GROMACS .gro file of C-alpha atoms in nm:
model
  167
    1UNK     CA    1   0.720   1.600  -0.794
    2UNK     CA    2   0.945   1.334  -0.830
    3UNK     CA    3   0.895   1.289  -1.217
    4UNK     CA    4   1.013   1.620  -1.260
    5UNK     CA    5   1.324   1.571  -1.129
    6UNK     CA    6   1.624   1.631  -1.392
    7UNK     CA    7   1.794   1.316  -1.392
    8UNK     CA    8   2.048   1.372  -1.656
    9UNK     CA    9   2.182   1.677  -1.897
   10UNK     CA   10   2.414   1.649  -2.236
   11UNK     CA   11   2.474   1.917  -2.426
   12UNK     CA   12   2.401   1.897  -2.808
   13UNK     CA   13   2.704   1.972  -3.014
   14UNK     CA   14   2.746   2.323  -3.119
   15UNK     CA   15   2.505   2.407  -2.836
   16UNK     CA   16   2.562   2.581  -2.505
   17UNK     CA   17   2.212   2.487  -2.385
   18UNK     CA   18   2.175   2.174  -2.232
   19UNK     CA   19   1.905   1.901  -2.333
   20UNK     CA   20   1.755   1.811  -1.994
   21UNK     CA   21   1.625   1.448  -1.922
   22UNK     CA   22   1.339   1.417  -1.625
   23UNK     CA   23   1.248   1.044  -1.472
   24UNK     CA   24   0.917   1.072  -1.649
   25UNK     CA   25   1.054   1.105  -2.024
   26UNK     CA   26   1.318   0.840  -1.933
   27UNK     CA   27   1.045   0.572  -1.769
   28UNK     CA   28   0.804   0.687  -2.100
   29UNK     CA   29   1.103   0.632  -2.337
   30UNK     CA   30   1.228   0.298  -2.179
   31UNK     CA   31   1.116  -0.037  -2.355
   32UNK     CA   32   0.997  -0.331  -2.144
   33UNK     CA   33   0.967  -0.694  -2.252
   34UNK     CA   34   0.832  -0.952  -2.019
   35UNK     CA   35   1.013  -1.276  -2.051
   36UNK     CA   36   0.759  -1.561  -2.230
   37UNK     CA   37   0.645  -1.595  -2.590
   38UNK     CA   38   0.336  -1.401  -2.653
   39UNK     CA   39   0.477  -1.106  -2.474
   40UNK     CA   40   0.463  -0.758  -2.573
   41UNK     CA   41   0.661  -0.462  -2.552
   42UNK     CA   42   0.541  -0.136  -2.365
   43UNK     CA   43   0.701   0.134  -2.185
   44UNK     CA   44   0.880   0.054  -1.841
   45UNK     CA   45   0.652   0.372  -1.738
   46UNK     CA   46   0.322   0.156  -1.842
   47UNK     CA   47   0.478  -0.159  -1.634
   48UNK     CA   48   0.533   0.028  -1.372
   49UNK     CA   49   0.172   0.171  -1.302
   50UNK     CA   50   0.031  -0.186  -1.312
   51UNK     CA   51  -0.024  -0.136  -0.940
   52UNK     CA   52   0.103   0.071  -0.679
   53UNK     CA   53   0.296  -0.038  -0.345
   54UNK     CA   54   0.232   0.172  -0.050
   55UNK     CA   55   0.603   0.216   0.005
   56UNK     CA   56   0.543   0.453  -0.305
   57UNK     CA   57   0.349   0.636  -0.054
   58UNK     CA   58   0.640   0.622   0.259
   59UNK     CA   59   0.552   0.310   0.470
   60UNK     CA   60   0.846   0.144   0.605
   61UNK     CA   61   0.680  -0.172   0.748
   62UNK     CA   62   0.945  -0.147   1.053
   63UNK     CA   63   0.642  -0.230   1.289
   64UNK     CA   64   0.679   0.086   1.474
   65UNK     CA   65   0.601   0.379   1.254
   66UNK     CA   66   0.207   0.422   1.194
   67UNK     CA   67   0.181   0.365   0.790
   68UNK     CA   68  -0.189   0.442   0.840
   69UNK     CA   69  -0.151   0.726   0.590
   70UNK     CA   70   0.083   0.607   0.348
   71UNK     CA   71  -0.131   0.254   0.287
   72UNK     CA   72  -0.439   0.502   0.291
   73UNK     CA   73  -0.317   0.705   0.020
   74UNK     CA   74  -0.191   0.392  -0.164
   75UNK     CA   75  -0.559   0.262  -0.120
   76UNK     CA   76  -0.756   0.594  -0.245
   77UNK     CA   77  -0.536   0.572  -0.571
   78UNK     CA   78  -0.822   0.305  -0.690
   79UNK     CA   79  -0.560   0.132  -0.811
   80UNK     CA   80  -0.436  -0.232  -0.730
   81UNK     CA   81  -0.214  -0.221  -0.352
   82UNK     CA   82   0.117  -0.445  -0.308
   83UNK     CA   83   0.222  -0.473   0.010
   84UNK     CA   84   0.599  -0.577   0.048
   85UNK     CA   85   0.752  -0.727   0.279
   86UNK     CA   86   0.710  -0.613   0.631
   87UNK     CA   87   0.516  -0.524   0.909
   88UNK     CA   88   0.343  -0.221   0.892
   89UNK     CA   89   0.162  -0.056   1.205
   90UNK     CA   90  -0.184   0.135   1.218
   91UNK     CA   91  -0.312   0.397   1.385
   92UNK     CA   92  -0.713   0.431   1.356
   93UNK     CA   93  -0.940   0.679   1.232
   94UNK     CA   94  -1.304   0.774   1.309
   95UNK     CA   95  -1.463   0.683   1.725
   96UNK     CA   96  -1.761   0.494   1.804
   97UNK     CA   97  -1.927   0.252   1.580
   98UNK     CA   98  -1.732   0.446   1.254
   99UNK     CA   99  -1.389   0.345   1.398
  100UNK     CA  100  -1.141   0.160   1.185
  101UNK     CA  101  -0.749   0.198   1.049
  102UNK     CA  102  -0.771   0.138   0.664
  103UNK     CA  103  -1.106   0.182   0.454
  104UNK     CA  104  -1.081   0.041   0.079
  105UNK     CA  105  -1.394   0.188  -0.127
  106UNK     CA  106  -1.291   0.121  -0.512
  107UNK     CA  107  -1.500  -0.164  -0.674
  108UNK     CA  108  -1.245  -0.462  -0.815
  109UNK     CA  109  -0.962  -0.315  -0.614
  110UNK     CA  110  -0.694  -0.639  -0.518
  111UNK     CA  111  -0.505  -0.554  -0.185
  112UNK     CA  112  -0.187  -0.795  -0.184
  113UNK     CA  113   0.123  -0.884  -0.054
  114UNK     CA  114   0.429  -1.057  -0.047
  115UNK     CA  115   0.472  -1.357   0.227
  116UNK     CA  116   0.591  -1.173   0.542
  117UNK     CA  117   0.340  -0.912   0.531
  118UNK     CA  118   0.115  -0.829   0.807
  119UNK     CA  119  -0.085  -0.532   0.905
  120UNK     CA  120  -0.087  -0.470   1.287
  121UNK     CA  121  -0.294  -0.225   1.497
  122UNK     CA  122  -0.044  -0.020   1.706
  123UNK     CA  123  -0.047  -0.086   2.043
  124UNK     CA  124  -0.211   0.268   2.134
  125UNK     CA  125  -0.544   0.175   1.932
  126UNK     CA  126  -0.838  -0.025   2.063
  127UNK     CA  127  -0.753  -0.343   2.082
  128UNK     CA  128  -1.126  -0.398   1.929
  129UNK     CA  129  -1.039  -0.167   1.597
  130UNK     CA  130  -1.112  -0.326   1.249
  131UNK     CA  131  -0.807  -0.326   1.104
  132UNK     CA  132  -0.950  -0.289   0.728
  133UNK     CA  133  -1.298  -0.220   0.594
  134UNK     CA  134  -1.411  -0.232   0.249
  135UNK     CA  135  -1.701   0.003   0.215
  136UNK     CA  136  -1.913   0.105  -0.053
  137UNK     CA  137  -1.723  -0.163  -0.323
  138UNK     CA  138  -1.837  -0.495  -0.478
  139UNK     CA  139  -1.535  -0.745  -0.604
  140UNK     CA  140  -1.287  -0.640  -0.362
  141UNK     CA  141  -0.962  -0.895  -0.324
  142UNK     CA  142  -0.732  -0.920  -0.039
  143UNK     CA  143  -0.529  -1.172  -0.019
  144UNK     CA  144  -0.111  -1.324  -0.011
  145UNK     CA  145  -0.061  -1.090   0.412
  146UNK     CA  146  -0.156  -1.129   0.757
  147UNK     CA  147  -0.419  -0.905   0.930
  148UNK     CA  148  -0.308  -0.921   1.311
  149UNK     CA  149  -0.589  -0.789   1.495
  150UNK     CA  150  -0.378  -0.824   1.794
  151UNK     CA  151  -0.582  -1.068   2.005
  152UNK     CA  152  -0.338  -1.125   2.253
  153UNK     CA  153  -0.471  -0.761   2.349
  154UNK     CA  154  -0.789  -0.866   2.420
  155UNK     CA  155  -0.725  -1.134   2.655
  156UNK     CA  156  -0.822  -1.083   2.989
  157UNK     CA  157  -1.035  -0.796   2.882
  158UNK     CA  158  -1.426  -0.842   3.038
  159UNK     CA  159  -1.566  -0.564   2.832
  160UNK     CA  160  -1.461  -0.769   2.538
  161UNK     CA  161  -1.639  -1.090   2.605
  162UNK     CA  162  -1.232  -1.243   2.583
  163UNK     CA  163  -1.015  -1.390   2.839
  164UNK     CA  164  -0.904  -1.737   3.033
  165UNK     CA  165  -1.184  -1.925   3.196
  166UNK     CA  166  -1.055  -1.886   3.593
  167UNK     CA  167  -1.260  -2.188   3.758
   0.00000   0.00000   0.00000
């Protein structure tokens, strides 16, 4: 993984062995200090696992590329989800009445994102898809992106019950 990775080496003197750094001693061993009185110090590691984003998980929010998976994974991680920046396209999972794109089942979980955030159903899926659905949680937040169904989709579209009034 990642953490593992040997980001720096120095040689103690009178040693021919070098001492080998990885990103996970480095973000355990780094002090962080929130600005404000009352704050406290803790590891950069610690402040850094106060929620995950779901580019951790590779989406790119270019609209195009389905980060169906990489939201989902950010999602099952029970943890809180930040959504950056960006507009990030689904694919769906599931047929019939069980079809959706993102499912969020951790009680208390908070979904949110920065201002220019939408989730979009790509242009493949159903245009009636749910885009998320929180299932089997209690206290679940979403809130600070856009969900964009894609209505204009479903214009025009009889089965739906949507469309432009022709008389």
């Amino acid at each position: 993984p990642a953490s593992d990775r040997i980001i720096a080496t120095q040689a103690p003197t009178g040693s021919a062995e070098p001492e080998k750094t990885t990103l996970a001693q480095l973000g355990a061993a780094l002090p962080f200090l929130q600005a404000g009185t009352g704050a406290v110090a803790r590891s950069a590691q610690s402040k850094l696992q106060d929620f995950v984003s779901v580019k951790d998980f590779g989406a790119t929010g270019d609209g195009v590329t389905d980060d169906k998976a990489a939201i989902q994974a950010a999602l099952d991680t029970g943890r809180d989800v930040w959504l950056p920046s960006g507009v990030y396209a689904l694919s769906k999972t599931g047929t019939g009445d069980t079809k959706y794109a993102l499912v969020a089942s951790t009680d208390k979980q908070k979904i949110f994102g920065e201002r220019g955030s939408i989730l979009t159903l790509l242009d493949s899926v159903a245009a009636d898809t749910p885009v998320l659905r929180i299932q089997n949680a209690d206290d679940v937040e979403v809130f600070g992106f856009e969900i964009d169904g894609n209505k204009a989709r479903l214009e025009g579209d009889p089965e739906l019950g949507a469309g432009e009034d022709e008389g």
